[in-house]
Amino acid sequence: MHTLSIAASRAQRLLRVLLVFGVASPTAVAAQSTGTVLGRVVSAATREAIPGVVVRLPASASGVVIAALSDSAGRFVLRDVPVGVTRLEVRRLGFAPVVRSDVVVSTARSTEVLVELTPVATELASVTVAPTYFPPLPPASFPVSTQRFGAEEVRRAPGVQEDVVRAVSVLPGVGVTSAGRNDLVVRGGAPFENLFTVDGIEVPNINHFGTQGSTGGPLSLINVAFVEDAALSAGGFGVRYGDRTASVTAIRLREGSRERLSGSVNISATGGGAYVEGPLGERGSFLLGVRRSYLDFIFKAAGFGFIPSYRDLTGKAVWRPTSRDQLSAVLIGAQGTVTFNNDTDENRFENSRVVAPQQDQYFSGLIWQRTLSKGLLTTTLGRTFTRYTTTQNDSGGPGRPPSVVFAANTTEGEQSLRTDLQWQLAPRVELETGVVAKYGSDLRYDLTVPGAFRRDAAFVERPLRRDTSFTATRGALYTQATSRLGERLRLTLGVRGDWYGYLSNAVRTAPRASAVWQPSARTTASVSVGRYWQPPQLIWLVGDTTNASLRPFAADQVIAGITRTLRDDVKLQVEVYGKRYRQYPARRFRPQAVLQPSGFDDATNDIPFGLEPLANLGRGTVIGAELLLQKKLSQVPVYALLTVSANRTRFAAVDGVERPGAFDAPVVANVLLGWRPTAKWELSTRLRTATGLPTTPFVSTGVREGTLDFTRYNAGARLPQFFSLDTRIDRRWQIGKSQLITYLDVQNATARQNVSAVAWNARLRSPERQTSIGVLPSIGIDWTF
C-alpha cells in the first residue's frame, strides 16, 4: 500500500546507512568450479516424456562439449558444468529445437530444469533448423499477449525488491500505479480483474498487506528463490482460466534438489530469510523456507509512528511413486502487522491519515499429475484463507481519545477442487477439458464505517454497520479443441460455463476462439476473440443491503498480433486490441464513477473497499496497441527488453457520461538492459515512464470541504509524468562448495519525486501531492551452501 511507501521515504536516510556495511570480498575462490544440471524433457502438448533428446552446452574455451541424451523417462544429467550462468541447446528429430537461456549452475546444489518441446510439421521434421530462444508457437491456452520470465530473469531484475509481480510489470499492457505498490493495471482494467495462480492454485491476493477485494499490495509473499518461472497473459487467454476479465499471471515454483541436502541464507535492505532443500528418499524432494522483515526494528529505532512487519513461510514437496505419477504439496503462509507510535502530535496526525492492515493468510494445495499415453490428467485440491483486521482512527483532540474512522474484521476462506485433462485426440487435434468446484466456507464480515465517511450523492450521512457471515458455492466446466489445418494454420475453439450459486444461481457462458498462422519459421500471426466473465468481489456483497442483486460483469476482447524472430535470440512483437465492458459495477453514491480501486490508504478520502451501494450499470471501452522488442542472453552477453503501450480507456457509470478510466495512461514505456561481461559480474538497468493518471479535484470550501468533487470526476489535472530509473550490479563468488551472490540495487537513481496521488491535508485545508521515495540504494546477499 502507498502508506508503506510514505514510511519508507521517511526511513530513506536510515536505509542508505546499510551501504556502509558493504560486502567483504571472499578470498577462498576456487579457480575452476563445476556443478551438475539435471533435467527432464516433455512434450509441450501432452507433457509426455520424450526420450532420445540431445541436450548440450555451448563449447567451452578449450573446445570441450558437454552433452547428454534423455532416457525413457525424458531425464538427462550434465556433469562437470562450469559454474555461472549458461544455456542449453535441446534437439530431437520431429520437434522444434530450443535454447534454454539463463540456466544458473552452482557448486552448492544441482540445477534442475524442465524443457518443453513442440512438435513441428512433418515436412520440416527432417530439416536442420537452428534452435531459437523463443517457442515456435504460443500455447493454445495463451495464444496471444503472453510473455514468460525464467527464474534468473525474475531474480536479477533491478528495482523490483525481489518481487515476482514487480518483475513482470515491465511487460506490454501493464500500467504504472504507485512506486510503493505492485498492482498490475492491465490494459485499462482495475487490479481486481487479474488472476494469479501458483502451481495451478488460484490465489485471491499473493501480497503482504494486500488490499481486500483487489490483488495488489506493497510486496509479494512469493519467495523469488522458489520461482521456476512466471508468465503474464495480458488478455485473450483460453477457457481454462475464468472469473477474471483482464489478465492471468501463472507462477510455477521449482522443485527441491533431488541429489543432496543444501541450504541458503539471504539478506536484503528490508529483511532476511533462509531455506533448505533436498531429496525425499529416491523418488522425491522438498523445499522449505522462511523470511522476516526487519523494517520494524529500523522504524522503531528512528522513532517513526508507522511500524510495519511481516514474515512468511514457503514449502513444497514432490514425490513420484511411478514413472507416470507425480504428487506435489504446496503451502505458503504469511503474517503482516502494523503498529503505531502515537507519542507525539505529529505522529498522531500522520497515523490518523492511514489505514492500518493486519493480515494472516495461507494457501495450500495437493496436486496429482498422471501422464497418460496421449495426454496429462491433473487434479488439484486447494485451500485459501485470509484474515484481515483493518482499522483507522482519527487523531483525537483536547481531552478526547481517538475515535474509529473505519474498522473491518473479516475472514475469507475457500476450498477448491479441479480436474484438468489435456488429450491428443489425433496427430493434429488436441483437447483440453476440465471441471472446477469452489466452496467459500469461511466468509465473515464485521464492518464499521461512520456516516461522516460514507455519504450519498446528496451529502447525506449513510453509516454502515454489518456483522454477518455467509457461504458461496460456484463451479465451472470448460472444453477447448485445437486443430492444425495444413502445416501452417492452427485453430482453437473453446467454451466455458460458470455457475454462481451465491449469486441467485447465475449461469454465464464464455465462448472463445483463436487462430495462429505461421507463414514461415520466424513469423507468426495470431488473432483471438472471446468473452470473459467476472463475479463481484465478496466484500462488495456486504457493502449495502442492495448489493445482493449484483451479478457477474463481462468483457469482450479481440486481439491481433504479429511476432517475428529477427535473430535466434531477438524477438519483435506488435499487437492491437479492443475490449468492451458490460454490466460493470457502478457506484450509486458516486453516479459519475465505476468501481476501480487499487489500494485504500485513507478511508476519509473516499468510501473504502466497495462498501457502498453498487449496480451493474457501468460500461467501458479500451483500445490500444503494444510493441515488444526482446533480446535473450546468448553468446552475445547482453539482454534487453523494450515495451511501448498506447491505449485509450473510457468508462460510463450510472449517469451515462463517458469519462477517462481511473487507470487511463495513454502511453507507457519500459526499457530493461543488462550486460554480463564475465561469469562473475552483471550490470543492469531499468527505465519506466508513463503518462500521469487522471485525478478528481477536491472541494475546497463549504460543508463538503476536503471531499472529492465527483461532478468533475477524473476531470482534474493529470498527475505529472511518471519516470523512474533503477540500476543494479551483481557479483558472484565461488567459495569451495558454496556460492555467494552479492548485489547493489539503486532504485529511482535520478531522485525524481514521482507523484502517486493527491490527498487532502486537513491541517492545511488544501490538497497536497503524495510523492514516492527519492534515491533508495540497498544491498543484498544470497549465500547458497
Coordinates of C-alpha atoms in Angstrom, one line a residue, residues 257-467:
S257 CA 17.2 -30.7 -5.2
R258 CA 17.0 -34.5 -5.8
E259 CA 20.7 -35.0 -5.3
R260 CA 21.8 -33.7 -1.9
L261 CA 20.8 -31.5 1.1
S262 CA 21.6 -27.9 0.6
G263 CA 20.5 -24.5 2.0
S264 CA 20.7 -20.8 1.5
V265 CA 20.7 -17.6 3.6
N266 CA 19.8 -14.2 2.1
I267 CA 19.7 -10.7 3.4
S268 CA 18.3 -7.6 1.7
A269 CA 17.7 -4.0 2.8
T270 CA 14.3 -4.8 4.2
G271 CA 14.5 -8.4 5.5
G272 CA 16.2 -11.7 5.6
G273 CA 15.4 -15.4 5.1
A274 CA 16.7 -18.9 4.8
Y275 CA 15.7 -22.1 3.1
V276 CA 16.7 -25.7 2.9
E277 CA 16.1 -28.3 0.2
G278 CA 17.0 -31.9 -0.5
P279 CA 15.8 -35.3 -1.6
L280 CA 12.9 -37.2 -0.1
G281 CA 14.0 -40.8 -0.5
E282 CA 14.8 -41.9 -4.0
R283 CA 11.6 -40.5 -5.6
G284 CA 11.0 -37.1 -4.2
S285 CA 12.4 -33.8 -3.0
F286 CA 11.4 -31.0 -0.6
L287 CA 11.9 -27.2 -0.4
L288 CA 11.3 -25.2 2.8
G289 CA 12.0 -21.5 3.5
V290 CA 11.2 -18.7 5.9
R291 CA 11.6 -14.9 5.7
R292 CA 11.2 -12.0 8.1
S293 CA 11.4 -8.2 7.6
Y294 CA 13.3 -6.0 9.9
L295 CA 11.7 -2.7 8.9
D296 CA 10.0 -2.7 12.3
F297 CA 13.4 -2.5 14.1
I298 CA 14.6 0.2 11.8
F299 CA 11.4 2.3 12.1
K300 CA 11.3 1.9 15.9
A301 CA 14.9 3.0 16.2
A302 CA 14.2 6.1 14.2
G303 CA 11.1 7.0 16.2
F304 CA 8.7 6.7 13.3
G305 CA 5.0 6.4 14.1
F306 CA 4.1 3.8 11.4
I307 CA 5.8 0.5 12.1
P308 CA 5.2 -2.5 9.6
S309 CA 6.4 -6.0 10.0
Y310 CA 5.9 -9.2 8.0
R311 CA 7.0 -12.8 7.9
D312 CA 6.2 -15.8 5.6
L313 CA 6.9 -19.5 5.2
T314 CA 7.0 -21.5 1.9
G315 CA 7.1 -25.2 1.5
K316 CA 6.9 -27.6 -1.4
A317 CA 7.3 -31.3 -1.6
V318 CA 7.3 -33.5 -4.7
W319 CA 7.1 -37.3 -4.9
R320 CA 7.0 -39.6 -7.9
P321 CA 5.6 -43.0 -6.9
T322 CA 5.7 -44.3 -10.5
S323 CA 7.2 -43.1 -13.8
R324 CA 3.8 -41.7 -14.8
D325 CA 2.6 -40.2 -11.5
Q326 CA 3.7 -37.1 -9.6
L327 CA 2.3 -35.9 -6.3
S328 CA 3.0 -32.3 -5.1
A329 CA 2.2 -30.5 -1.9
V330 CA 2.5 -26.7 -1.6
L331 CA 2.0 -24.5 1.4
I332 CA 2.6 -20.7 1.7
G333 CA 1.7 -18.8 4.8
A334 CA 2.2 -15.2 5.8
Q335 CA 1.6 -12.7 8.6
G336 CA 1.7 -8.9 8.4
T337 CA 1.2 -6.4 11.3
V338 CA 1.3 -2.7 11.6
T339 CA 1.7 -0.9 14.9
F340 CA 1.5 2.8 15.7
N341 CA 3.7 5.0 17.8
N342 CA 1.5 7.9 18.9
D343 CA 3.7 9.6 21.4
T344 CA 3.8 13.0 19.5
D345 CA 1.1 15.2 18.0
E346 CA 2.8 14.9 14.6
N347 CA 2.8 11.1 14.8
R348 CA -0.9 11.1 15.8
F349 CA -1.8 13.3 12.9
E350 CA 0.1 11.3 10.3
N351 CA -1.2 8.0 11.7
S352 CA -4.8 9.3 11.5
R353 CA -4.4 9.5 7.7
V354 CA -3.6 5.9 7.1
V355 CA -5.4 2.6 7.2
A356 CA -3.6 0.0 9.3
P357 CA -3.8 -3.5 7.9
Q358 CA -3.1 -6.7 9.9
Q359 CA -3.2 -9.8 7.8
D360 CA -2.8 -13.5 8.4
Q361 CA -3.1 -15.7 5.3
Y362 CA -2.1 -19.0 3.8
F363 CA -2.8 -21.0 0.7
S364 CA -2.1 -24.7 0.1
G365 CA -2.6 -27.4 -2.4
L366 CA -2.3 -31.1 -3.2
I367 CA -1.6 -31.7 -6.9
W368 CA -1.7 -35.1 -8.6
Q369 CA -0.5 -35.4 -12.2
R370 CA -0.9 -38.6 -14.2
T371 CA 0.9 -38.8 -17.6
L372 CA -1.3 -40.8 -20.0
S373 CA -0.2 -42.4 -23.2
K374 CA -1.5 -39.4 -25.1
G375 CA -2.2 -36.8 -22.5
L376 CA -2.0 -35.4 -19.0
L377 CA -4.5 -35.6 -16.2
T378 CA -4.1 -33.1 -13.3
T379 CA -6.2 -33.0 -10.1
T380 CA -5.7 -30.1 -7.7
L381 CA -7.2 -29.7 -4.2
G382 CA -6.7 -26.2 -2.9
R383 CA -7.4 -24.1 0.1
T384 CA -7.0 -20.4 0.6
F385 CA -7.6 -18.4 3.8
T386 CA -7.1 -14.7 4.8
R387 CA -7.9 -12.9 8.0
Y388 CA -8.0 -9.1 7.6
T389 CA -8.0 -6.8 10.6
T390 CA -8.1 -3.3 9.2
T391 CA -8.6 -0.1 11.3
Q392 CA -8.2 3.7 11.0
N393 CA -8.7 6.2 13.9
D394 CA -8.7 9.9 13.9
S395 CA -6.1 11.9 15.8
G396 CA -8.4 12.7 18.7
G397 CA -8.5 16.2 20.3
P398 CA -8.1 18.1 23.5
G399 CA -9.5 15.7 26.2
R400 CA -10.8 13.3 23.6
P401 CA -9.3 10.0 22.7
P402 CA -9.1 8.9 19.0
S403 CA -12.3 7.6 17.6
V404 CA -12.9 5.0 14.9
V405 CA -12.9 6.2 11.3
F406 CA -13.0 2.7 9.8
A407 CA -12.9 -0.9 11.1
A408 CA -13.1 -4.2 9.3
N409 CA -12.5 -7.6 10.8
T410 CA -13.1 -10.2 8.1
T411 CA -12.1 -13.7 7.1
E412 CA -12.3 -15.2 3.6
G413 CA -11.6 -18.9 3.2
E414 CA -12.3 -21.1 0.2
Q415 CA -11.8 -24.8 -0.8
S416 CA -11.4 -25.7 -4.5
L417 CA -11.2 -28.9 -6.4
R418 CA -10.4 -29.0 -10.1
T419 CA -9.5 -31.7 -12.7
D420 CA -7.9 -30.8 -16.0
L421 CA -7.3 -33.1 -18.9
Q422 CA -5.0 -32.5 -21.9
W423 CA -5.5 -35.2 -24.6
Q424 CA -4.1 -35.8 -28.0
L425 CA -7.2 -37.0 -29.9
A426 CA -5.3 -37.3 -33.2
P427 CA -1.9 -36.2 -34.5
R428 CA -3.4 -32.8 -35.5
V429 CA -6.1 -32.5 -32.8
E430 CA -5.7 -31.6 -29.1
L431 CA -8.4 -31.4 -26.5
E432 CA -8.4 -29.6 -23.1
T433 CA -11.3 -30.0 -20.8
G434 CA -11.9 -29.6 -17.1
V435 CA -14.3 -29.1 -14.2
V436 CA -13.9 -26.8 -11.2
A437 CA -15.8 -26.7 -7.9
K438 CA -15.3 -24.0 -5.2
Y439 CA -16.9 -23.6 -1.8
G440 CA -16.4 -20.4 0.3
S441 CA -16.9 -21.7 3.8
D442 CA -15.3 -19.0 6.0
L443 CA -16.8 -15.7 4.8
R444 CA -17.3 -13.5 7.9
Y445 CA -17.5 -9.7 7.9
D446 CA -17.6 -7.3 10.8
L447 CA -17.6 -3.8 9.4
T448 CA -17.9 -0.2 10.7
V449 CA -17.9 2.9 8.5
P450 CA -19.2 6.1 10.3
G451 CA -21.7 8.2 8.3
A452 CA -19.2 11.1 8.1
F453 CA -17.1 9.0 5.8
R454 CA -19.9 7.3 3.9
R455 CA -22.2 9.9 2.3
D456 CA -24.5 9.6 -0.6
A457 CA -24.6 11.9 -3.7
A458 CA -26.7 14.5 -1.7
F459 CA -24.0 14.5 1.0
V460 CA -26.4 12.8 3.5
E461 CA -24.6 10.5 6.0
R462 CA -25.2 6.8 5.4
P463 CA -23.3 4.9 8.2
L464 CA -22.6 1.2 7.7
R465 CA -22.6 -1.4 10.4
R466 CA -22.5 -5.0 9.4
D467 CA -21.7 -8.2 11.2

